[in-house]
Tab-separated table of C-alpha atoms and ligand atoms in Angstrom:
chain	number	residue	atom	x	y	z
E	269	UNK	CA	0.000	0.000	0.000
E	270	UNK	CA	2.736	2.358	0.760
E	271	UNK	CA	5.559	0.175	-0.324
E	272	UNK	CA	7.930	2.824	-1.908
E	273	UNK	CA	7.955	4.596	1.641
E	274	UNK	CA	9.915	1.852	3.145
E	275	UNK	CA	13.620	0.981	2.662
E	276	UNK	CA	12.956	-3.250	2.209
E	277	UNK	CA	16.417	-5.055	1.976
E	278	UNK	CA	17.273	-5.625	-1.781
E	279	UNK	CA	18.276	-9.434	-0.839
E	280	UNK	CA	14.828	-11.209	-0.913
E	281	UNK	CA	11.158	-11.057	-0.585
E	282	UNK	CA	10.657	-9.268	3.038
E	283	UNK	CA	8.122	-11.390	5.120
E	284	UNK	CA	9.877	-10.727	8.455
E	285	UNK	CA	7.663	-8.110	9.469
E	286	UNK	CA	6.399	-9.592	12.553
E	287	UNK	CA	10.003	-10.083	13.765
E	288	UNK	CA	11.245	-6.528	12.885
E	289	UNK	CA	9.569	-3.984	10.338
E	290	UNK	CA	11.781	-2.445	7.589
E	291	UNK	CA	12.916	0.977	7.553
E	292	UNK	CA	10.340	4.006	6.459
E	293	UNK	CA	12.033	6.710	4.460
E	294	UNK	CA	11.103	9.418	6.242
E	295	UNK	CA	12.669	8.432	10.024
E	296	UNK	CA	15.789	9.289	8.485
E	297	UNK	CA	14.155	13.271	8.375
E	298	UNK	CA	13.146	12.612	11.765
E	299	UNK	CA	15.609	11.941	13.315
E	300	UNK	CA	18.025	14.419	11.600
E	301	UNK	CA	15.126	17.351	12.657
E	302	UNK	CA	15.800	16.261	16.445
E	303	UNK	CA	19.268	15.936	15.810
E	304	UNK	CA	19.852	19.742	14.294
E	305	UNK	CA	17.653	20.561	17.264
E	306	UNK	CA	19.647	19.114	19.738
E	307	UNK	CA	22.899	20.373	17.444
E	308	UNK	CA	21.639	23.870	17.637
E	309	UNK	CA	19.492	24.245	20.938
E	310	UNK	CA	20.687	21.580	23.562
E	311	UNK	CA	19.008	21.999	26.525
E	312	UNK	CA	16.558	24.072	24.840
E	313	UNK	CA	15.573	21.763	22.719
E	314	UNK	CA	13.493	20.513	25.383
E	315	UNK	CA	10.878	23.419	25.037
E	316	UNK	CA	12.022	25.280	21.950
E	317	UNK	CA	12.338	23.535	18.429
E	318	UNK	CA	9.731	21.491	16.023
E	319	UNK	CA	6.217	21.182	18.121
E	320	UNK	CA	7.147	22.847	20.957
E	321	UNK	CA	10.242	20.979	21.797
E	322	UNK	CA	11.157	17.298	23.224
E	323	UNK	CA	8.787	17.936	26.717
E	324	UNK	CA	5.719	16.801	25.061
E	325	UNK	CA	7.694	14.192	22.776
E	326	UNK	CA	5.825	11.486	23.457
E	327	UNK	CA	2.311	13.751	23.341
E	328	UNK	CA	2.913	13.544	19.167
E	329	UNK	CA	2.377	9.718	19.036
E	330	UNK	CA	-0.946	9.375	20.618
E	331	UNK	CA	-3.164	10.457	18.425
E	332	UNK	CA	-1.867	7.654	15.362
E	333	UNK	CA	-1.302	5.430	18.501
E	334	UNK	CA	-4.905	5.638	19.819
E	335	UNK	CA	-6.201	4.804	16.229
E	336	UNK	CA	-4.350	1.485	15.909
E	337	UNK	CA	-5.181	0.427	18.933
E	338	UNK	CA	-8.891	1.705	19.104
E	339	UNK	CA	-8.508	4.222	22.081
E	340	UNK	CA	-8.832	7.542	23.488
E	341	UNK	CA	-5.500	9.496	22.751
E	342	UNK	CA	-5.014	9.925	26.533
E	343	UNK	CA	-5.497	6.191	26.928
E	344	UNK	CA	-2.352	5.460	25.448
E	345	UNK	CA	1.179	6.656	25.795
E	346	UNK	CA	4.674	5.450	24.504
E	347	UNK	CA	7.711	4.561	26.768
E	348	UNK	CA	10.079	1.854	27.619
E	349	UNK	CA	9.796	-1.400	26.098
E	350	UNK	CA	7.241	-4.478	25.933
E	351	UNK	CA	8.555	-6.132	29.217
E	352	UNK	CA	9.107	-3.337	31.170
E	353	UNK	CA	5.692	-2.005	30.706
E	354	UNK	CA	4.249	-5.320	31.373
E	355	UNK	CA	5.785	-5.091	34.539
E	356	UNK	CA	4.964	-1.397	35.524
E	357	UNK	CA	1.273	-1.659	34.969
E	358	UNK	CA	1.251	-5.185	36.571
E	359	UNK	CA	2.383	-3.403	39.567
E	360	UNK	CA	-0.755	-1.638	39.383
E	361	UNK	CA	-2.977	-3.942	37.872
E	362	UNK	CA	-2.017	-7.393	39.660
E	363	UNK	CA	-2.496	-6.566	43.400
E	364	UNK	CA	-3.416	-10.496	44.142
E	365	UNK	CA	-5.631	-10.298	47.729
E	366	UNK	CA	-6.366	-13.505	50.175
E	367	UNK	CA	-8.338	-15.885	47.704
E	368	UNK	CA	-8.449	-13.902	44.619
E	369	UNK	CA	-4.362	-13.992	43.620
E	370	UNK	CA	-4.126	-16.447	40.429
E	371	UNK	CA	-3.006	-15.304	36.890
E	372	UNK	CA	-4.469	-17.191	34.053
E	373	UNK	CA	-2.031	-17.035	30.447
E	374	UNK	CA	-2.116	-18.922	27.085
E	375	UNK	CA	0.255	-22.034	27.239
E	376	UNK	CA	3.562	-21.459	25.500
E	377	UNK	CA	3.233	-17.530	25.530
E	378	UNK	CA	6.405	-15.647	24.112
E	379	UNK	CA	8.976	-16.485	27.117
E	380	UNK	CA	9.536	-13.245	28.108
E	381	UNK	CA	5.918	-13.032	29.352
E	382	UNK	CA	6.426	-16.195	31.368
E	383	UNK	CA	9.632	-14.587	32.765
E	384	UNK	CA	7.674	-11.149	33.893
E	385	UNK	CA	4.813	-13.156	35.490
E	386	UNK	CA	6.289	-15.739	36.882
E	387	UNK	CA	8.560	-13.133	38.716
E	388	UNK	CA	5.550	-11.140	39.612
E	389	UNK	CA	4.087	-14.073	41.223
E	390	UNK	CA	7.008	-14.670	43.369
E	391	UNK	CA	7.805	-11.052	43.945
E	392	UNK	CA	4.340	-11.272	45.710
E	393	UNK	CA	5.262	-14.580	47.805
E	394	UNK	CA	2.840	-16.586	45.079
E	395	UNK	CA	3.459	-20.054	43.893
E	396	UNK	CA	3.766	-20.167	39.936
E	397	UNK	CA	2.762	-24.047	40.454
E	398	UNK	CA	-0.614	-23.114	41.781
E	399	UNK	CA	-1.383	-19.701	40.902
E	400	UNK	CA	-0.691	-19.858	37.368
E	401	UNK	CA	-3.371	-20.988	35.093
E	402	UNK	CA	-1.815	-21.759	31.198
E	403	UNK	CA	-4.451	-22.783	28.619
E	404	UNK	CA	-3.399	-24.674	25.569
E	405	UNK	CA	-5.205	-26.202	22.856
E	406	UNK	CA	-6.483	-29.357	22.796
E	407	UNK	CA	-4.097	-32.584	22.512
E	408	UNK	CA	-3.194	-32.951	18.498
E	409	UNK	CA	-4.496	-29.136	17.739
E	410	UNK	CA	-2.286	-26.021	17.876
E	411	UNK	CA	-5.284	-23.520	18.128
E	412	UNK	CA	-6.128	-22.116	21.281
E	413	UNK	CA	-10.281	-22.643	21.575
E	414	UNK	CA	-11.844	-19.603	22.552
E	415	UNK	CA	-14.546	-21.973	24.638
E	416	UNK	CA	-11.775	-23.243	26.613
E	417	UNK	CA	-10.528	-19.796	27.912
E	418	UNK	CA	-13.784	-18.451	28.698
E	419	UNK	CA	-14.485	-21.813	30.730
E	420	UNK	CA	-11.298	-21.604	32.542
E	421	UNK	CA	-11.277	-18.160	33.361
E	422	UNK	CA	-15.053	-19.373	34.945
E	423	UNK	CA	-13.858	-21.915	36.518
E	424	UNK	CA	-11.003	-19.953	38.226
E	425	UNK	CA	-14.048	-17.388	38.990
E	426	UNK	CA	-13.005	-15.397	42.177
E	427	UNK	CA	-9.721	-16.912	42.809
E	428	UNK	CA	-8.418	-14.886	39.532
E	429	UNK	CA	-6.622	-11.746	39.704
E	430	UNK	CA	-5.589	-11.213	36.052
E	431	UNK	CA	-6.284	-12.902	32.875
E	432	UNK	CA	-2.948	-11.813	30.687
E	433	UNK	CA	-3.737	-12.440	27.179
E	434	UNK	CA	-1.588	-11.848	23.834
E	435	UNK	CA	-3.456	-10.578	21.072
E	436	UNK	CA	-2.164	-12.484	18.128
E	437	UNK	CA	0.113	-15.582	19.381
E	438	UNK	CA	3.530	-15.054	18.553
E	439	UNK	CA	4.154	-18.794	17.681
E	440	UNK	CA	1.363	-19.663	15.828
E	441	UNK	CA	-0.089	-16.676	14.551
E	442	UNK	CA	-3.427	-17.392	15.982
E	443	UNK	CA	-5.592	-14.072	16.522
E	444	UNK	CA	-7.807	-14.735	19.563
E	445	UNK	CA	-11.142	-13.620	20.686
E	446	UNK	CA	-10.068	-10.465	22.748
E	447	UNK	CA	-13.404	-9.465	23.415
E	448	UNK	CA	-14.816	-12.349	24.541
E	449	UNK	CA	-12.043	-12.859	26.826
E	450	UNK	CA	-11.849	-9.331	28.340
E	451	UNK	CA	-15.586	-9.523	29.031
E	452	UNK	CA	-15.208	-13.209	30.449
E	453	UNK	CA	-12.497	-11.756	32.674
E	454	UNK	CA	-14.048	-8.709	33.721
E	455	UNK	CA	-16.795	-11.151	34.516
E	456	UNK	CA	-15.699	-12.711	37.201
E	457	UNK	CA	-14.136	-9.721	38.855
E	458	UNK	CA	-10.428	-10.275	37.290
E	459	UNK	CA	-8.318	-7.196	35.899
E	460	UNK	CA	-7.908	-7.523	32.376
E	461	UNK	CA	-4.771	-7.115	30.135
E	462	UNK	CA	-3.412	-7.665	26.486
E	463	UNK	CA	0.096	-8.185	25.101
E	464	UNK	CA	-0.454	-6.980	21.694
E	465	UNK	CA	3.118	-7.424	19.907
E	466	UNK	CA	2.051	-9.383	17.521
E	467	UNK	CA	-1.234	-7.584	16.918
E	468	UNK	CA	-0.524	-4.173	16.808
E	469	UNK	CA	-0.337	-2.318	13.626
E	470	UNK	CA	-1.018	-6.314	12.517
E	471	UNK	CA	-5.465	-6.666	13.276
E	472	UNK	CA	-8.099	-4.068	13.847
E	473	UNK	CA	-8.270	-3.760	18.142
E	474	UNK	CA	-10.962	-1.677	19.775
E	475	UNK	CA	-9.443	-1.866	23.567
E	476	UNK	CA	-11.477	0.948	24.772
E	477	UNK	CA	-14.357	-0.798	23.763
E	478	UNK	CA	-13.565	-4.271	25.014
E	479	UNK	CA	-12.941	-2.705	28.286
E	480	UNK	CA	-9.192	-3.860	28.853
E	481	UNK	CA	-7.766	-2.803	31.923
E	482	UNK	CA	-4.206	-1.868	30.206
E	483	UNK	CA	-1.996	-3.330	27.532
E	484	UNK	CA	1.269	-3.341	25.988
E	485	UNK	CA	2.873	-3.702	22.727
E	486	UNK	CA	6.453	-3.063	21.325
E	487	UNK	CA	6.544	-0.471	18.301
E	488	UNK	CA	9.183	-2.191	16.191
E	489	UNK	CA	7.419	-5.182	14.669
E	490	UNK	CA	4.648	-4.423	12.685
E	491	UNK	CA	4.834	-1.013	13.859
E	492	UNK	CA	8.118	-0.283	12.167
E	493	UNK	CA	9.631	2.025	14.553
E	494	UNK	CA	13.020	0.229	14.626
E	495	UNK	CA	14.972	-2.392	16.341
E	496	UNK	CA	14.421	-1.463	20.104
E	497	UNK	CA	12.112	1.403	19.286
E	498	UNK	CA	10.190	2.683	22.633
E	499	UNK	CA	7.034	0.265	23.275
E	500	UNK	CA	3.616	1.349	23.667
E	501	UNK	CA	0.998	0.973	26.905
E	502	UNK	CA	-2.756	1.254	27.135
E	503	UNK	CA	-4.645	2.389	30.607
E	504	UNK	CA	-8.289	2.038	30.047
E	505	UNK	CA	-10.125	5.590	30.970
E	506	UNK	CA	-11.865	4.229	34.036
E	507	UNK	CA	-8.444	4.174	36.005
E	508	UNK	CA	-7.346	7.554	34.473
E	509	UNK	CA	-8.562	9.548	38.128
E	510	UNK	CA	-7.433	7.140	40.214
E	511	UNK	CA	-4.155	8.074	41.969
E	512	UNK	CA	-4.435	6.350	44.700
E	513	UNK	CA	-3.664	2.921	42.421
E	514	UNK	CA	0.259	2.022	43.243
E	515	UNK	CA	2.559	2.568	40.718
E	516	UNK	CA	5.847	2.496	40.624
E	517	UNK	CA	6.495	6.244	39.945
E	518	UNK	CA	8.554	8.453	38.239
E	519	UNK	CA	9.061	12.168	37.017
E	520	UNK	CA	7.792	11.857	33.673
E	521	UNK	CA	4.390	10.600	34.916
E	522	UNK	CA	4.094	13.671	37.258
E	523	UNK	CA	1.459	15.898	35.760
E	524	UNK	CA	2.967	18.050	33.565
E	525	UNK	CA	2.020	21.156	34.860
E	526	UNK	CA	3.719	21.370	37.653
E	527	UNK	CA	6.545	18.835	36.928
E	528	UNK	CA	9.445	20.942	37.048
E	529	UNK	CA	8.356	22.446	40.870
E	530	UNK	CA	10.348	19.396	41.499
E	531	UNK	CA	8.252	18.674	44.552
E	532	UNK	CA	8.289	15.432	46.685
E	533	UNK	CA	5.218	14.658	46.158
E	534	UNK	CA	3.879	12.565	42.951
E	535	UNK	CA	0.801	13.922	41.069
E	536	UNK	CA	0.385	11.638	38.261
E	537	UNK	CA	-0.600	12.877	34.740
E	538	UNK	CA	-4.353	11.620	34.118
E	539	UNK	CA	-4.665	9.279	31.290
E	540	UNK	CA	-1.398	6.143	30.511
E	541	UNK	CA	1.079	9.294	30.044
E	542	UNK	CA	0.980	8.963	34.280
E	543	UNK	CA	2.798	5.785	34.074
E	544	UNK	CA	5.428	7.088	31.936
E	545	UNK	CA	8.742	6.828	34.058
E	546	UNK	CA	12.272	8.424	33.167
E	547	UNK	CA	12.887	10.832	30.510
E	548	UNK	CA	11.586	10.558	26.854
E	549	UNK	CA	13.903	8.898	24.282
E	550	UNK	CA	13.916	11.268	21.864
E	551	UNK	CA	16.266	9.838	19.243
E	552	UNK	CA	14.300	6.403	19.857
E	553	UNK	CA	11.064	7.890	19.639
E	554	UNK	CA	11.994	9.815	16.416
E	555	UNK	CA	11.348	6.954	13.781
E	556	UNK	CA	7.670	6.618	15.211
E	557	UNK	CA	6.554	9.885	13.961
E	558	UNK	CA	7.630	9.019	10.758
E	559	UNK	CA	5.887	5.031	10.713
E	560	UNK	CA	2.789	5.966	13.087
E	561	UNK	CA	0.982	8.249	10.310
E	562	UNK	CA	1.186	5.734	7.691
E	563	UNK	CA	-1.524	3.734	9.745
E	564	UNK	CA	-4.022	6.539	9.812
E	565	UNK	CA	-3.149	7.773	5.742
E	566	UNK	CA	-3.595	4.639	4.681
E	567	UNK	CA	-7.025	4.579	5.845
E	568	UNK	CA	-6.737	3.149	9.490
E	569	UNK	CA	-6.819	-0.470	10.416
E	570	UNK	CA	-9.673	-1.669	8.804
E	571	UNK	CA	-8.420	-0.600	4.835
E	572	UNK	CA	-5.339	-2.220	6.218
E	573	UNK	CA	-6.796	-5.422	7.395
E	574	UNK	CA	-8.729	-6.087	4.080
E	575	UNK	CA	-5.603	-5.738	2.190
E	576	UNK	CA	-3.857	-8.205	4.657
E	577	UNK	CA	-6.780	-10.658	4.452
E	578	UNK	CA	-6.353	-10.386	0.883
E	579	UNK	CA	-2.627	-11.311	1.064
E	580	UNK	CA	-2.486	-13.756	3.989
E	581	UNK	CA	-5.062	-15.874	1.554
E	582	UNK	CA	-3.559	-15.979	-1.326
E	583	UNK	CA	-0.352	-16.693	0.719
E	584	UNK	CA	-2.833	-19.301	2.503
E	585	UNK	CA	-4.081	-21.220	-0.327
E	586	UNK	CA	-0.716	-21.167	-2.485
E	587	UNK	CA	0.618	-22.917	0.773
E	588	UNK	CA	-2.194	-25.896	0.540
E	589	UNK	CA	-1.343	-26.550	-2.385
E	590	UNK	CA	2.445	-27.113	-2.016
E	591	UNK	CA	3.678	-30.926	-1.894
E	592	UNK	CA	7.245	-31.591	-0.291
E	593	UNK	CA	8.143	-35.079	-0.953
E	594	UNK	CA	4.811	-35.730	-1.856
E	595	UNK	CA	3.734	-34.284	1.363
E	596	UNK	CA	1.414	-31.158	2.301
E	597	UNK	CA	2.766	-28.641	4.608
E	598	UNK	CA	0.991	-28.334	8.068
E	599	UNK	CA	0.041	-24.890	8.630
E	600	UNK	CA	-0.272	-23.978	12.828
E	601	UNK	CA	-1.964	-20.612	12.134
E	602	UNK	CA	-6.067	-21.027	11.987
E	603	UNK	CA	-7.583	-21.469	8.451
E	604	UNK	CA	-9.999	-18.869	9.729
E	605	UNK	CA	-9.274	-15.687	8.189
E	606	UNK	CA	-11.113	-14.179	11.479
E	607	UNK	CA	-8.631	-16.573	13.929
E	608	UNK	CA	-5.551	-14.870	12.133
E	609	UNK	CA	-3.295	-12.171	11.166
E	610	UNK	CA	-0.785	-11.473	8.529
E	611	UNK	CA	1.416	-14.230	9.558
E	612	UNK	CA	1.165	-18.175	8.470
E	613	UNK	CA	3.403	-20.798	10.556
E	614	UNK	CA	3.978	-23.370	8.659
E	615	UNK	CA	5.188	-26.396	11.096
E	616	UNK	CA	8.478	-28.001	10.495
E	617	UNK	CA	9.341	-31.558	11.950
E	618	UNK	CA	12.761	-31.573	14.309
E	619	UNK	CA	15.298	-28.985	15.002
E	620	UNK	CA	15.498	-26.874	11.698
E	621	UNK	CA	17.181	-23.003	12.737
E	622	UNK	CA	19.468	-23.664	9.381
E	623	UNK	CA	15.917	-22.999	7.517
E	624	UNK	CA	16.564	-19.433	7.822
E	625	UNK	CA	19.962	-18.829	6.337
E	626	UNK	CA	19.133	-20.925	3.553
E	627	UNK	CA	15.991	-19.561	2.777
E	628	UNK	CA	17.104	-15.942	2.937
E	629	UNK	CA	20.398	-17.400	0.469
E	630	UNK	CA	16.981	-18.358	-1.784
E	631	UNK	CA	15.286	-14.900	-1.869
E	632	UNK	CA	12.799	-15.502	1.162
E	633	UNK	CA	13.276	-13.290	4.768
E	634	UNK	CA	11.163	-15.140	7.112
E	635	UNK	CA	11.956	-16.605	10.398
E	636	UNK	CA	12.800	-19.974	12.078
E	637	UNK	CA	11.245	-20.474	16.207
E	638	UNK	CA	11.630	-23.406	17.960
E	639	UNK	CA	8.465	-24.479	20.114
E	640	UNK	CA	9.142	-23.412	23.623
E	641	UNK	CA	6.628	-25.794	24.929
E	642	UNK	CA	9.536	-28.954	25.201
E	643	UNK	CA	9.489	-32.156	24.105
E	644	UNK	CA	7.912	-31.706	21.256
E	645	UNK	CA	10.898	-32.116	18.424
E	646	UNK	CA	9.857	-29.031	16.003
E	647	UNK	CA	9.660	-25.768	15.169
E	648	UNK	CA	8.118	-23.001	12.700
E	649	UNK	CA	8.894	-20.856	9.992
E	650	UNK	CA	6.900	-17.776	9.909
E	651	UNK	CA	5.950	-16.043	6.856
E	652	UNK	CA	4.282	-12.931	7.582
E	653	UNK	CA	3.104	-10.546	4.343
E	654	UNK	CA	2.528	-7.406	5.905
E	655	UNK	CA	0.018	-5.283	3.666
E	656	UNK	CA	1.715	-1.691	4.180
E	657	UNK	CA	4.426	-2.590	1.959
E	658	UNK	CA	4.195	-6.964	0.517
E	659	UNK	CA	3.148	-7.212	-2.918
E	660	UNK	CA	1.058	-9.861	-3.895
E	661	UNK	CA	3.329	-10.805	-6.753
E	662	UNK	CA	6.256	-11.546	-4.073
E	663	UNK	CA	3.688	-13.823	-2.429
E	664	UNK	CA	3.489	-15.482	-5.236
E	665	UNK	CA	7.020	-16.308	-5.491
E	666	UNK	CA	6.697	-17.599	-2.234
E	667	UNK	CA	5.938	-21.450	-2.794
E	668	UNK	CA	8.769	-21.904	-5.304
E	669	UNK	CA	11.496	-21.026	-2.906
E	670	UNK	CA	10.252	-22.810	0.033
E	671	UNK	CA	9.308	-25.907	-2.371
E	672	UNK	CA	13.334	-25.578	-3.351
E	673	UNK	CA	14.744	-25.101	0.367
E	674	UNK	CA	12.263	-27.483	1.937
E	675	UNK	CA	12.609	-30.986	0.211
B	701	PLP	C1	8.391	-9.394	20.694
B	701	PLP	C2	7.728	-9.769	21.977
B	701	PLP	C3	8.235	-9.339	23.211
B	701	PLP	C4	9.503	-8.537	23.291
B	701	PLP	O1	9.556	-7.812	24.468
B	701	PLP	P1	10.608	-6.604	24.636
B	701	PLP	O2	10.446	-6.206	26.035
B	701	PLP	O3	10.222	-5.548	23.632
B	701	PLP	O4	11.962	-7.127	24.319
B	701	PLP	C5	7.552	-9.687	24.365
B	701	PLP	N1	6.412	-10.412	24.307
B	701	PLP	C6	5.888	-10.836	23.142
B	701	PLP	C7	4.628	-11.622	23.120
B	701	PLP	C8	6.544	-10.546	21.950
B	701	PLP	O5	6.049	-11.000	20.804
């Protein structure tokens, strides 16, 4: 859609997307404007320069932000990264009391997930053993069914605390029923919250409207805000007043008004900028406000999504048709166009990581992930056309080189 405003590497088809998106042109100009500012202001930089200077850096994302995500601007903010927002708003949001203290997850979430709540749990005396809940998918299936959530999180009823849910799953691609399972959770009394890596900038979301409690998302997948770019958090209005909810504070979440008083005590900006924490990374932040508009010109997410349905089929059904030693290909991702994003994992028997090198020598930048579950001897490539810049005639082209690498 807007494939001549990205740099894509010149070596192969670019389906790597929900890994790490490619370069747009224009960071380059935005990061040289902060850079000239910062050459020719310094320290006033901070309140002189493009937009009123670096204070209100972060202020310039929202409004794209809030559109991907389906929020109110002040709902969402951008700071830190994936894991360490996960962990500042589950100091907020996981506040496990007598009975009600267990977490409930998707089996074989991305590990760094596991790491954050499993040291949550323990930071709060909890036993990961007992009052961690995974659901998987049934034996044989690699789907996740929606029925089995909602029963578990009913089951679990007033002994849960949080149900922590990813958006799309990073392994298998599978898209999941985020509204169904934020009003299952809310349901029973449980605080509600999404990791959205692999869904932002990826599906249409509509958090305000599902009622999340918070989120969080890293900006340099499908996002394309570069490798390590600042991730993203959601705080769902209905907390916005609430300052009495514990947080671990920090300067940049103090109002703004009256930040620089430099006064002991902590007044925390209303809306998810009051869980912002240390000072905005400009130079980091830079690339967003070049790759966050491109979302909202394009349309927003639902042009976006038809154009990715569009591509993730024909990817789809060029896929079921490929033989490999006489043998389909098992795809892990949903057939369900609904069930799915852009990406397709397409299940390969033992212990493969030499896949990628030698499909990337072939023309084809995808990725090779090992299950994380154990014992099962496998692994998955994942092919992921993103529609802002994946042409349907590289999809195309697709088959041939994995029918060449794969036999
Ligand atoms: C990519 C990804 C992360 C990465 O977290 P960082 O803190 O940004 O390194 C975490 N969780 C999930 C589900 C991911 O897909």
């Amino acid at each position: 859609m807007l494939r001549d405003e990205f740099h894509l590497p010149p070596t192969g088809i670019y389906l790597c997307g929900n890994s790490l998106g490619p370069q747009p042109k224009a960071a380059v100009t935005k990061l040289e404007t902060e850079l000239t500012s910062w050459r020719e202001r310094a320290v006033e930089g901070w309140w002189k320069g493009p937009d009123g200077g670096w204070l209100g850096f972060h202020r310039r994302l929202e409004s794209d932000l809030a559109g991907i995500v389906g929020a109110r601007p002040a709902e969402v903010t951008v700071a830190n990264a994936l894991t360490v927002n996960l962990h500042l708003l589950m100091v907020s949001f996981f506040r496990p009391e007598g009975k009600r203290r267990k977490i409930i997850m998707e089996k074989g979430a991305f590990p760094s997930d596991q790491h954050a709540i499993i040291a949550q749990l323990k930071f709060h005396g909890l036993d990961p053993a007992t009052d961690l809940i995974e659901v998987g998918p049934p034996e044989g299936e690699s789907a996740i069914r929606t029925e089995d959530v909602l029963a578990a999180i009913h089951k679990a009823g007033d002994s849960l605390a949080l149900v922590l849910w990813s958006g799309v799953h990073y392994y298998t691609g599978q898209f999941f029923d985020l509204p169904a399972i934020a009003a299952a959770g809310r349901e029973v009394g449980a605080r509600v919250g999404f990791d959205l890596a692999h869904a932002v900038g990826n599906v249409p979301l509509s958090l305000h409207d599902w009622g999340a409690d918070f989120a969080v998302w890293c900006s340099y997948k499908y996002l394309n805000g570069g490798p390590g770019a600042p991730g993203g958090m959601f705080v769902h209005e209905r907390h916005h007043g609430n300052e009495d909810l514990p947080r671990f504070a920090g300067w940049w979440g103090h109002r703004e008004s009256d930040r620089f008083l430099m006064r002991r005590e902590f007044r925390p900006e209303a809306g998810a900028a009051g869980w912002q924490v240390s000072t905005v990374p400009v130079l980091g932040m830079a690339p967003l406000l070049a790759s966050l508009p491109m979302f909202t010109r394009v349309g927003g997410m639902k042009a976006l999504r038809s154009r990715s349905e569009e591509l993730t089929a024909a990817l789809a059904s060029d896929l079921a048709e490929l033989r490999v030693d006489g043998a389909p290909l098992r795809i892990l991702t949903p057939a369900d166009p609904s069930a799915r994003g852009a990406q397709l994992s397409i299940y390969v028997p033992g212990h493969r990581p030499e896949l990628e090198g030698a499909l990337s020598e072939a023309g084809l930048i995808c990725d090779y992930r090992e299950d994380n579950l154990g014992g099962s001897a496998g692994g998955v490539l994942r092919v992921a056309p993103a529609p802002l810049y994946t042409e349907l005639e590289e999809v195309k082209r697709v088959p041939e080189i994995l029918a060449k690498v794969l036999k």
